DNA sequence: AAGGTTTGCGGAAAGGTTTGCGAAAATTAT
DNA sequence: ATAATTTTCGCAAACCTTTCCGCAAACCTT
């Protein structure tokens, strides 16, 4: 079946393309009778204006690219609806890309977005991203870029973040208040700012309570790999190093720690308290349920998208840095009063 | 900043646009030396091919439109990653649209997708959709359309569904097996096939156990409206009609039923068992946790997207109807053995 | 009735890419 | 050296829309 274009209508009506275009846009220059005729035929033929042609003319596709490590991570799952809402309000659509925490995929996705002349980009960096040329490229093309959740200092742009330092500090403090002083820590991906900040918050809390950092109970877990996560946890357990609590960069790690600890007969939270990050829904399914730092993902999505449009609609624009509050959700895995499971 | 195009490169190099185009595509007609020169300059200028122009030429934008009532519904939240995965594999991107269960929005979104010449559409209908002209329009334009989760018989196309009849039948049977015979039912949106099928499954199970349908304990709840949901539940409770179980079209309804029942001192599951649909994560948070019919959303997403590409890549195509298995997740709200809460 | 104004419409360019076809340049063959 | 190839590249059309500019016809003025 042929595509219906302005030309189709113009030819059938014996008028010019520009007249058809103007008629459909209710341009005052067009006589009522011809406008009617055009409208009727357009309706009858199911004419749909070709956005592609319009976008080419406009040099922009009214679309915002959203690049995240994994859609299925709780944080992004919750942030997406917020973004969609704001975009919808502006008449824009969302192009959602997944990087699977791979730098190469991220670069490919960014190029793809740039190539389709996206009006803006909202991005949460892949864990493996250490080179930022592709992000600089976005800015060089004058496409608004907003970073959210995962920051990096090398890029200057608007950002929507959580105070990860403070969140980790609080979580650590709660554990210390429960008289736990040998708090193990699982660090996340090395070059992720949020990972670094969480570690610093943890360190600071210890320092403020005159507890010295014990490198033996600080491990690194590149959390997207199940095997390495298990390995890191096992390493801690096998090391013999004393620990009465675990603060983990992510719930994925914390969940495994909880499961593996139980397998070893470690009582939670009696012998070992555990707190993770992100407040994944599955935390509820565990026994005991896992405590976690919850982040206002929905609001992050809204804020991030709003910043894109703010930048899009102003010629001279000052980057904004929005820091939202996280909250600590305490559950059975860290409540000193709860009975040991089993 | 100027957009870098083939012309930019051509002019700087003193060659023609077509030569640049061919050079970048490694066309054999191009001398190695000029190819080199073009590549270098393109690299240096951050040239990104303009997809918009290409798509216009191609008359298609390599994009699949995904239209769902609400991204945040558990089913869609889980289906999306599956879709993204398949699309990515085919080098396509996802344009995700939300209808908020409004017919008007759905029509607008569809038109928008048609207008931007989407290569295919995956759709789960809004609850208020009773007119299907916009869907027929998709098909008239020869754009592959795949319906998932929410079906409608008026449209003939590939579909990915759950056997809602069977799921409701099973859930009802479980309740009957617990010696509950006065099972109330909350129907979902009237003209939604899945709503109808669930009701039929419920009715069938009752019939197969010689239990007659009691219209007094069958209510309708247009679940997206909190107030009407509460009203429907209150109506049941206030009616004085005997009931020892509730099967609800959605978890939203079931959750409210659970909360409201507890407020009235009704013991769950002792006095009243409750089962919902969709297995929302929040079911775990309730006390007691809510039983629910879980649907393989991720697989639905994969299947649906695969069908789009199947249709896209074959000239003469036979529609497929895929029915996936759901499973009943029994939790405290319906287990006869568990102790009454409180 | 001659000039000026308004009304209604068409021509053409621009946006960036791909590609068939033809033409010039370089190569080989005679 | 000329003819016959082969190699390398340019022209132009096509994809569809919007919009500036201009032109003709119809209207109004005095």
XYZ file of C-alpha atoms (C1' of nucleotides) in Angstrom:
744
model
C 0.000 0.000 0.000
C 1.221 3.436 -0.902
C 2.004 5.954 1.746
C -0.404 8.846 1.731
C 1.403 12.156 1.453
C 0.528 15.740 0.785
C 1.238 15.022 -2.833
C -1.372 12.281 -2.966
C -4.005 14.699 -1.786
C -2.751 17.534 -3.951
C -2.845 15.445 -7.108
C -6.304 14.070 -6.455
C -7.617 17.542 -5.801
C -5.719 19.182 -8.628
C -4.075 21.688 -6.338
C -0.533 22.221 -5.172
C 1.252 20.571 -2.295
C 1.776 23.807 -0.463
C -1.914 24.560 -0.565
C -2.691 21.198 0.963
C -0.130 21.756 3.651
C -1.552 25.147 4.482
C -5.111 23.907 4.406
C -4.327 21.234 6.944
C -2.660 23.781 9.160
C -5.622 26.153 8.893
C -3.560 28.824 7.271
C -5.729 31.918 6.736
C -4.615 32.212 3.127
C -6.722 29.216 2.155
C -10.303 29.533 0.987
C -12.814 27.749 3.167
C -14.089 25.564 0.366
C -10.677 24.178 -0.523
C -9.830 23.730 3.138
C -12.950 21.627 3.500
C -12.115 19.542 0.486
C -8.597 18.907 1.719
C -9.777 17.952 5.162
C -12.316 15.542 3.812
C -9.940 13.785 1.500
C -7.245 13.642 4.171
C -9.683 12.048 6.545
C -10.862 9.611 3.952
C -7.347 8.559 3.032
C -6.144 8.272 6.632
C -3.481 10.831 5.967
C -0.858 10.977 8.713
C 1.704 13.766 8.419
C 5.138 12.270 8.029
C 6.975 13.232 11.176
C 10.228 12.057 9.673
C 10.076 14.744 7.019
C 9.121 17.328 9.564
C 11.892 16.306 11.906
C 14.413 16.437 9.110
C 13.281 19.935 8.346
C 13.403 20.786 12.003
C 16.733 19.064 12.501
C 15.442 17.549 15.733
C 13.264 14.583 16.587
C 10.988 15.391 19.502
C 12.382 12.595 21.489
C 14.429 12.344 24.656
C 16.948 9.535 24.950
C 17.089 7.764 28.282
C 20.172 5.644 28.832
C 20.324 3.369 31.842
C 22.407 0.354 32.843
C 19.391 -1.906 33.214
C 15.734 -1.068 32.996
C 14.982 -3.757 35.509
C 16.987 -2.206 38.345
C 14.467 -0.939 40.839
C 15.752 2.599 40.684
C 15.317 2.908 36.924
C 12.072 1.009 36.896
C 10.679 3.624 39.226
C 12.361 6.594 37.598
C 11.038 5.819 34.123
C 7.382 6.594 34.833
C 8.403 9.952 36.261
C 10.357 10.745 33.135
C 7.577 9.579 30.854
C 5.139 11.823 32.639
C 7.173 14.974 32.168
C 8.064 14.142 28.581
C 4.438 13.500 27.749
C 3.498 16.861 29.171
C 5.918 18.497 26.753
C 4.718 16.426 23.832
C 7.926 14.464 23.671
C 8.535 10.773 23.585
C 11.088 8.613 25.320
C 13.703 6.521 23.587
C 14.838 4.089 26.242
C 18.225 2.415 25.930
C 19.880 -0.198 28.056
C 23.637 -0.450 28.381
C 23.837 -3.605 30.490
C 26.604 -1.796 32.330
C 28.842 -2.118 29.323
C 30.900 0.838 28.183
C 30.842 -0.289 24.573
C 27.082 -0.570 24.533
C 26.791 2.816 26.133
C 28.901 4.380 23.442
C 26.887 2.646 20.752
C 23.629 3.790 22.260
C 24.795 7.366 22.570
C 25.899 7.411 18.961
C 22.586 5.969 17.947
C 20.777 8.713 19.843
C 22.978 11.418 18.418
C 22.417 9.929 15.020
C 18.680 10.102 15.352
C 19.015 13.696 16.490
C 17.469 13.239 19.890
C 16.469 16.506 21.508
C 18.019 15.592 24.832
C 19.684 12.816 26.782
C 19.157 11.606 30.325
C 21.841 9.214 31.375
C 22.977 7.041 34.207
C 26.433 5.833 33.374
C 27.487 2.273 32.909
C 29.723 0.927 35.643
C 32.514 0.349 33.155
C 32.621 3.841 31.787
C 35.906 5.580 32.438
C 36.230 7.417 29.177
C 33.812 10.263 28.675
C 34.397 11.265 25.088
C 30.955 10.133 24.041
C 29.371 12.345 26.666
C 31.468 15.322 25.687
C 30.348 14.673 22.145
C 26.737 15.080 23.224
C 27.526 18.443 24.701
C 29.564 19.533 21.718
C 26.481 18.941 19.607
C 24.537 21.232 21.938
C 22.223 18.468 23.032
C 21.070 18.894 26.627
C 22.576 16.202 28.814
C 21.379 15.395 32.316
C 23.150 12.856 34.480
C 21.170 11.120 37.162
C 21.972 8.737 39.966
C 25.418 7.871 38.727
C 27.543 10.950 38.539
C 30.992 11.649 37.262
C 32.939 14.772 38.015
C 34.595 14.919 34.647
C 31.385 16.028 33.017
C 29.878 19.413 33.731
C 26.135 19.360 33.239
C 22.888 19.293 35.155
C 22.627 16.437 37.577
C 20.071 14.744 39.768
C 21.664 12.841 42.569
C 21.301 11.304 45.961
C 23.642 12.295 48.744
C 25.263 8.910 48.840
C 27.820 10.041 51.356
C 25.118 10.987 53.808
C 23.042 7.884 53.117
C 25.969 5.592 53.826
C 26.903 7.670 56.831
C 23.418 7.271 58.279
C 23.225 3.575 57.627
C 26.598 3.060 59.241
C 25.570 5.202 62.197
C 22.465 3.113 62.745
C 24.618 0.011 62.877
C 27.042 1.652 65.265
C 24.129 2.709 67.469
C 23.277 -0.979 67.713
C 26.696 -1.453 69.228
C 28.114 -3.017 66.154
C 31.656 -1.866 65.660
C 33.064 -4.354 63.202
C 31.125 -3.272 60.172
C 32.179 -4.862 56.938
C 31.724 -2.947 53.708
C 31.266 -4.121 50.151
C 32.337 -1.538 47.658
C 30.681 -1.269 44.274
C 32.236 -0.716 40.871
C 35.487 1.128 41.367
C 35.127 4.158 39.177
C 31.514 4.865 39.974
C 31.228 8.060 41.949
C 28.290 6.810 43.954
C 30.322 3.790 44.926
C 33.145 6.002 46.107
C 30.829 8.345 47.978
C 29.165 5.520 49.811
C 32.490 4.257 50.934
C 33.483 7.690 52.123
C 30.263 8.064 54.090
C 30.917 4.726 55.710
C 34.486 5.699 56.534
C 33.435 9.024 57.932
C 30.854 7.480 60.240
C 33.435 5.088 61.571
C 35.935 7.885 62.072
C 33.374 10.018 63.881
C 32.905 7.193 66.346
C 36.578 6.519 66.805
C 36.402 3.227 64.990
C 39.353 2.583 62.771
C 38.981 1.261 59.270
C 39.755 -2.436 58.994
C 40.852 -3.258 55.443
C 40.304 -6.950 56.092
C 36.558 -6.482 56.142
C 36.349 -4.142 53.174
C 35.766 -5.982 49.952
C 35.079 -5.075 46.391
C 32.168 -6.620 44.547
C 31.495 -5.766 40.933
C 27.878 -6.462 41.608
C 26.500 -7.292 38.208
C 28.485 -10.532 38.175
C 26.847 -13.087 40.376
C 29.938 -15.244 40.677
C 32.271 -12.476 41.714
C 29.711 -11.253 44.191
C 29.550 -14.655 45.807
C 33.305 -14.902 45.717
C 33.739 -11.597 47.515
C 31.278 -12.548 50.198
C 32.805 -15.958 50.644
C 36.178 -14.341 50.909
C 34.973 -12.225 53.784
C 33.341 -15.129 55.592
C 36.347 -17.379 55.101
C 38.856 -14.752 56.084
C 38.118 -15.238 59.762
C 38.103 -11.496 60.178
C 35.595 -10.494 62.825
C 32.496 -8.633 61.648
C 29.065 -8.068 63.131
C 27.484 -6.097 60.344
C 27.593 -5.621 56.609
C 26.880 -2.508 54.638
C 26.771 -3.252 50.950
C 26.881 -1.033 47.907
C 23.821 -2.737 46.462
C 20.980 -4.979 47.451
C 22.192 -7.597 45.019
C 25.273 -7.971 47.173
C 23.397 -7.674 50.435
C 20.875 -10.290 49.390
C 23.565 -12.775 48.578
C 25.315 -11.989 51.831
C 22.115 -12.699 53.671
C 21.512 -15.985 51.900
C 25.089 -17.178 52.243
C 25.263 -16.178 55.894
C 22.150 -18.155 56.682
C 23.639 -21.163 54.931
C 26.530 -20.927 57.330
C 24.267 -20.773 60.320
C 24.987 -17.162 61.028
C 22.004 -15.644 62.763
C 20.619 -12.476 61.280
C 20.457 -9.904 62.677
C 21.708 -11.322 65.982
C 25.186 -12.236 64.816
C 25.202 -10.137 61.725
C 23.196 -7.132 60.610
C 22.911 -6.360 56.911
C 21.927 -3.211 55.056
C 21.930 -2.705 51.316
C 21.151 0.031 48.836
C 18.248 0.645 46.429
C 15.425 -0.964 48.355
C 14.647 -3.606 45.751
C 11.172 -5.071 46.128
C 12.616 -8.539 46.542
C 14.142 -7.430 49.832
C 10.733 -8.132 51.306
C 10.832 -11.729 50.232
C 13.894 -12.596 52.197
C 13.908 -14.015 55.675
C 14.557 -11.831 57.491
C 13.632 -9.009 55.134
C 16.558 -6.885 54.098
C 17.105 -3.343 55.320
C 18.074 -0.920 52.635
C 18.600 2.672 51.663
C 15.622 3.786 49.605
C 16.019 6.458 46.993
C 13.236 8.689 45.645
C 13.524 7.294 42.160
C 10.248 8.605 40.801
C 11.128 12.141 41.812
C 14.592 11.730 40.347
C 12.991 10.852 37.036
C 10.748 13.886 37.111
C 13.524 16.234 38.124
C 15.946 14.931 35.538
C 13.461 15.255 32.725
C 12.430 18.719 33.833
C 16.029 19.812 33.686
C 16.296 18.573 30.117
C 13.396 20.759 29.039
C 14.645 23.675 31.055
C 17.912 23.529 29.175
C 16.146 22.898 25.896
C 13.984 25.963 26.239
C 16.527 28.504 27.355
C 19.344 29.919 25.325
C 21.758 30.679 28.096
C 21.417 28.069 30.732
C 23.074 27.484 34.068
C 23.563 23.852 34.994
C 21.697 22.724 38.046
C 22.656 20.178 40.608
C 19.720 18.655 42.401
C 20.357 16.482 45.423
C 17.387 14.525 46.700
C 16.956 12.928 50.095
C 17.210 9.204 50.525
C 15.723 7.315 53.440
C 16.795 4.313 55.377
C 14.259 1.502 55.426
C 14.988 -0.677 58.404
C 13.763 -4.245 58.332
C 14.522 -7.492 60.058
C 18.033 -7.817 58.743
C 19.264 -4.975 60.904
C 16.869 -4.548 63.800
C 18.635 -5.370 66.997
C 15.376 -6.107 68.756
C 14.054 -8.683 66.377
C 14.545 -12.293 67.208
C 17.108 -14.321 65.362
C 15.486 -16.127 62.494
C 14.881 -19.804 63.007
C 27.025 25.121 16.257
C 26.486 23.860 12.771
C 25.375 20.345 12.173
C 28.030 18.289 10.455
C 26.671 16.677 7.313
C 28.037 14.901 4.311
C 28.066 18.253 2.616
C 30.362 19.717 5.252
C 32.897 17.021 4.609
C 32.449 17.116 0.854
C 33.029 20.829 0.687
C 36.113 20.766 2.883
C 37.586 17.973 0.831
C 36.523 19.388 -2.489
C 34.671 16.272 -3.509
C 31.021 15.459 -4.014
C 28.505 14.443 -1.395
C 27.905 11.094 -2.986
C 31.571 10.264 -2.853
C 31.642 11.019 0.837
C 28.589 8.881 1.403
C 30.121 5.986 -0.464
C 33.463 6.377 1.211
C 31.873 6.117 4.621
C 30.007 3.033 3.557
C 33.154 1.440 2.193
C 31.795 1.306 -1.288
C 34.320 -0.410 -3.612
C 34.073 2.396 -6.148
C 36.036 4.704 -3.894
C 39.821 5.008 -4.048
C 41.577 4.076 -0.850
C 43.237 7.457 -0.477
C 39.994 9.403 -0.641
C 38.318 6.917 1.639
C 41.055 7.554 4.170
C 40.735 11.287 3.883
C 36.984 11.135 4.342
C 37.253 8.881 7.354
C 39.780 11.136 9.006
C 37.830 14.303 8.512
C 34.598 12.632 9.585
C 36.272 11.461 12.748
C 37.743 14.853 13.409
C 34.436 16.643 12.919
C 32.426 14.147 14.982
C 30.257 13.409 12.017
C 27.127 11.487 12.924
C 25.007 10.316 10.022
C 21.603 11.920 10.217
C 19.217 9.087 10.853
C 16.282 11.357 10.210
C 17.298 11.796 6.602
C 17.925 8.116 6.238
C 14.619 7.202 7.783
C 12.805 9.617 5.541
C 14.423 7.957 2.578
C 13.608 4.569 3.980
C 10.078 5.599 4.880
C 10.495 3.840 8.220
C 12.093 4.744 11.524
C 13.765 1.716 13.050
C 11.698 2.015 16.119
C 9.012 -0.103 17.717
C 6.203 1.648 19.532
C 5.147 0.159 22.836
C 1.820 1.355 24.149
C 0.779 0.414 27.653
C -1.781 1.717 30.150
C 0.813 2.492 32.792
C 4.505 1.753 32.802
C 4.407 1.377 36.554
C 2.026 -1.576 36.557
C 4.070 -4.592 37.574
C 3.232 -6.499 34.427
C 4.495 -3.810 32.086
C 7.437 -2.945 34.259
C 8.579 -6.521 33.871
C 7.609 -6.895 30.234
C 9.558 -3.847 29.107
C 13.033 -5.274 29.702
C 12.099 -8.343 27.689
C 10.961 -6.181 24.814
C 14.023 -3.982 25.000
C 16.251 -7.015 24.811
C 14.719 -8.357 21.636
C 14.537 -4.951 19.993
C 18.169 -4.283 20.801
C 19.128 -7.556 19.206
C 17.486 -6.408 15.987
C 19.062 -2.987 16.169
C 15.762 -1.313 16.902
C 14.796 1.071 19.613
C 11.701 1.321 21.747
C 9.320 4.231 21.814
C 7.382 3.763 25.007
C 3.989 5.394 25.406
C 1.628 5.534 28.321
C -2.112 5.818 27.903
C -3.108 6.136 31.552
C -5.995 3.885 30.600
C -7.553 6.659 28.622
C -8.983 5.958 25.194
C -8.269 9.461 23.975
C -4.639 9.275 24.991
C -4.320 5.895 23.339
C -5.637 7.283 20.077
C -3.285 10.222 20.303
C -0.310 7.998 21.009
C -1.139 5.690 18.128
C -1.423 8.602 15.757
C 1.848 9.924 17.004
C 3.491 6.571 16.362
C 1.966 6.268 12.922
C 3.062 9.786 12.227
C 6.637 9.024 13.116
C 6.478 5.963 10.893
C 7.181 3.402 13.577
C 8.163 0.018 12.185
C 5.832 -1.844 14.486
C 3.504 -1.503 17.448
C 3.116 -3.582 20.576
C 0.038 -2.648 22.485
C -1.913 -3.406 25.600
C -5.215 -1.643 25.306
C -6.518 1.011 27.589
C -9.440 -0.053 29.748
C -11.660 2.549 28.151
C -11.089 1.482 24.596
C -14.241 0.257 22.911
C -13.658 1.703 19.479
C -10.879 0.095 17.494
C -10.572 2.348 14.466
C -7.128 3.494 15.489
C -5.919 -0.097 15.637
C -7.423 -0.925 12.278
C -5.632 2.121 10.949
C -2.331 0.645 12.065
C -3.057 -2.482 10.122
C -4.268 -0.615 7.080
C -0.886 1.070 6.996
C 0.748 -2.341 6.978
C 2.466 -1.763 10.286
C 2.842 -4.959 12.310
C 0.622 -4.855 15.363
C 0.935 -7.223 18.294
C -1.518 -7.173 21.161
C -0.386 -8.407 24.537
C -2.020 -9.042 27.851
C -5.191 -7.160 27.056
C -6.866 -8.687 24.086
C -9.885 -7.758 22.034
C -11.601 -10.062 19.627
C -12.458 -7.343 17.171
C -8.859 -7.095 16.056
C -7.187 -9.893 14.156
C -3.457 -9.880 14.719
C -0.716 -11.689 16.603
C -1.313 -11.851 20.300
C 0.521 -12.798 23.463
C -1.833 -13.640 26.248
C -2.397 -15.375 29.507
C -5.163 -17.907 29.874
C -7.128 -15.737 32.222
C -10.027 -18.106 32.269
C -7.846 -20.896 33.551
C -5.998 -18.684 36.022
C -9.232 -17.515 37.595
C -10.582 -21.044 37.531
C -7.561 -22.300 39.435
C -7.595 -19.537 42.000
C -11.275 -20.116 42.611
C -10.701 -23.856 42.898
C -8.038 -23.332 45.528
C -10.463 -21.282 47.554
C -13.170 -23.905 47.163
C -10.714 -26.572 48.252
C -10.335 -24.601 51.447
C -14.048 -25.090 51.977
C -14.909 -21.588 51.091
C -18.119 -21.519 49.135
C -19.210 -17.921 49.339
C -16.559 -16.441 47.135
C -17.029 -12.821 46.246
C -15.698 -11.544 42.957
C -14.604 -8.099 41.874
C -14.822 -7.603 38.167
C -12.455 -5.324 36.333
C -13.161 -2.837 33.568
C -16.230 -3.995 31.716
C -15.077 -4.205 28.139
C -11.687 -5.655 28.843
C -11.491 -9.199 27.557
C -9.213 -10.296 30.357
C -11.701 -8.985 32.860
C -14.475 -10.955 31.212
C -12.366 -14.128 30.970
C -11.465 -13.996 34.618
C -15.074 -13.732 35.521
C -15.935 -16.667 33.330
C -13.193 -18.785 34.897
C -14.544 -17.931 38.310
C -18.083 -18.769 37.274
C -17.011 -22.036 35.700
C -15.164 -23.153 38.826
C -18.216 -22.445 40.925
C -20.442 -24.267 38.496
C -18.142 -27.283 38.445
C -18.525 -27.514 42.202
C -22.265 -27.044 42.188
C -22.019 -23.628 43.731
C -24.472 -21.199 42.313
C -23.508 -17.690 41.376
C -24.600 -15.112 43.921
C -24.971 -11.725 42.247
C -24.958 -10.008 45.623
C -21.299 -10.743 46.100
C -20.206 -9.901 42.587
C -19.143 -6.314 42.257
C -17.590 -4.159 39.599
C -14.541 -2.067 40.352
C -13.014 0.156 37.714
C -9.729 -0.344 39.432
C -7.754 2.675 38.349
C -9.991 4.905 40.448
C -9.125 4.570 44.094
C -12.422 5.990 45.284
C -14.622 3.745 43.229
C -12.534 0.775 44.289
C -13.078 1.588 47.918
C -16.732 2.232 47.258
C -17.196 -1.160 45.629
C -15.504 -2.943 48.499
C -17.432 -1.011 51.096
C -20.607 -1.849 49.253
C -19.827 -5.536 49.557
C -18.958 -5.337 53.218
C -21.989 -3.244 54.054
C -24.379 -5.359 52.029
C -24.509 -7.981 54.732
C -24.176 -10.635 52.048
C -22.221 -13.585 53.357
C -18.756 -14.144 51.868
C -15.704 -16.023 53.068
C -13.350 -15.240 50.223
C -12.592 -12.607 47.630
C -11.147 -13.046 44.192
C -10.313 -9.729 42.631
C -9.537 -8.696 39.084
C -6.422 -6.869 40.231
C -4.122 -6.563 43.183
C -5.047 -2.934 43.525
C -8.553 -4.047 44.430
C -7.378 -6.983 46.508
C -4.981 -4.819 48.479
C -7.689 -2.360 49.358
C -10.008 -5.210 50.287
C -7.380 -6.544 52.639
C -6.743 -3.212 54.279
C -10.422 -2.353 54.626
C -11.271 -5.810 55.956
C -8.615 -5.521 58.634
C -9.989 -2.149 59.632
C -13.318 -3.834 60.239
C -11.737 -6.520 62.384
C -12.213 -9.225 59.792
C -9.530 -11.846 60.276
C -7.542 -12.780 57.216
C -7.418 -15.483 56.072
C -9.474 -17.013 58.847
C -12.727 -15.187 58.142
C -11.858 -14.048 54.674
C -9.345 -15.261 52.125
C -8.197 -12.883 49.404
C -6.505 -13.484 46.061
C -5.630 -10.890 43.461
C -4.061 -10.711 40.045
C -0.663 -9.516 38.778
C 1.500 -10.319 41.755
C 2.531 -6.772 42.453
C 5.684 -6.537 44.575
C 3.840 -4.577 47.219
C 1.757 -7.661 47.960
C 4.681 -8.761 50.096
C 4.452 -5.694 52.244
C 0.960 -6.352 53.429
C 0.036 -8.187 56.575
C -0.749 -10.880 55.805
C 0.942 -10.879 52.426
C -1.453 -11.072 49.536
C -1.869 -14.125 47.347
C -1.967 -13.427 43.681
C -1.895 -14.817 40.178
C 1.537 -14.215 38.755
C 2.011 -13.762 35.044
C 5.241 -14.371 33.123
C 5.560 -10.754 32.104
C 9.172 -10.865 30.995
C 8.474 -13.730 28.641
C 5.396 -11.973 27.352
C 7.577 -9.010 26.457
C 10.061 -11.174 24.608
C 7.395 -13.117 22.753
C 5.455 -10.049 21.740
C 8.510 -8.306 20.374
C 9.648 -11.408 18.549
C 6.299 -11.583 16.812
C 6.686 -8.014 15.638
C 9.965 -8.808 13.935
C 8.634 -12.042 12.567
C 5.867 -10.142 10.855
C 8.211 -7.377 9.821
C 10.575 -9.754 8.098
C 8.124 -11.911 6.200
C 5.981 -10.898 3.298
C 3.109 -13.277 3.808
C 2.594 -13.763 7.467
C 0.209 -15.854 9.518
C -0.858 -14.292 12.798
C 0.165 -16.188 15.880
C -1.614 -16.525 19.139
C 0.710 -17.295 22.036
C -0.801 -18.244 25.363
C 1.600 -18.361 28.287
C 1.102 -20.065 31.606
C 0.368 -18.087 34.721
C 0.965 -19.369 38.230
C -0.803 -18.913 41.470
C 1.353 -17.500 44.260
C -0.220 -18.412 47.546
C 0.617 -16.302 50.541
C -0.836 -15.568 53.942
C -3.992 -13.952 52.666
C -5.351 -17.251 51.453
C -3.638 -20.015 53.341
C -6.129 -21.779 55.520
C -3.442 -23.066 57.845
C -1.890 -19.774 58.732
C -2.915 -18.146 61.963
C -5.253 -15.210 61.897
C -3.278 -12.003 61.938
C -3.275 -10.147 65.251
C -11.839 52.999 -15.581
C -7.367 53.190 -13.695
C -4.893 52.467 -9.781
C -4.194 50.141 -5.362
C -5.206 46.488 -2.064
C -6.620 42.036 -0.689
C -7.327 37.120 -1.359
C -5.940 32.526 -2.843
C -2.730 29.801 -4.536
C 1.756 27.829 -6.853
C 6.901 27.551 -7.334
C 10.890 26.483 -5.263
C 14.237 25.836 -1.786
C 15.796 23.582 2.216
C 16.633 19.747 5.352
C 20.492 15.192 4.686
C 20.858 10.873 2.787
C 21.177 7.062 -0.754
C 21.758 5.299 -5.424
C 21.323 4.521 -10.543
C 23.453 6.200 -14.293
C 26.624 8.511 -16.911
C 31.078 10.679 -17.501
C 35.818 11.666 -16.814
C 40.172 9.923 -15.567
C 43.428 6.371 -15.180
C 44.792 2.047 -16.547
C 45.642 -1.677 -19.684
C 45.837 -3.783 -24.180
C 46.933 -3.594 -29.144
C 49.905 6.245 -29.907
C 45.230 4.851 -30.076
C 41.505 1.977 -28.647
C 39.332 -0.646 -25.059
C 38.768 -1.196 -20.354
C 38.577 -0.334 -15.736
C 38.607 2.710 -11.934
C 36.833 6.634 -9.626
C 33.714 10.021 -9.013
C 29.693 13.594 -9.858
C 24.739 14.635 -11.123
C 20.315 14.390 -9.985
C 16.278 12.330 -8.291
C 13.726 10.711 -4.480
C 11.936 10.647 0.398
C 8.004 14.539 2.507
C 7.305 18.598 4.695
C 7.262 23.701 5.631
C 7.622 28.448 4.325
C 9.253 32.561 1.908
C 8.201 34.938 -2.066
C 5.736 36.122 -5.899
C 1.925 36.141 -9.119
C -2.623 36.328 -10.695
C -7.277 37.283 -10.035
C -10.733 39.527 -7.531
C -11.968 43.214 -4.799
C -12.196 48.099 -3.481
C -11.230 53.112 -3.961
C -12.043 57.757 -6.137
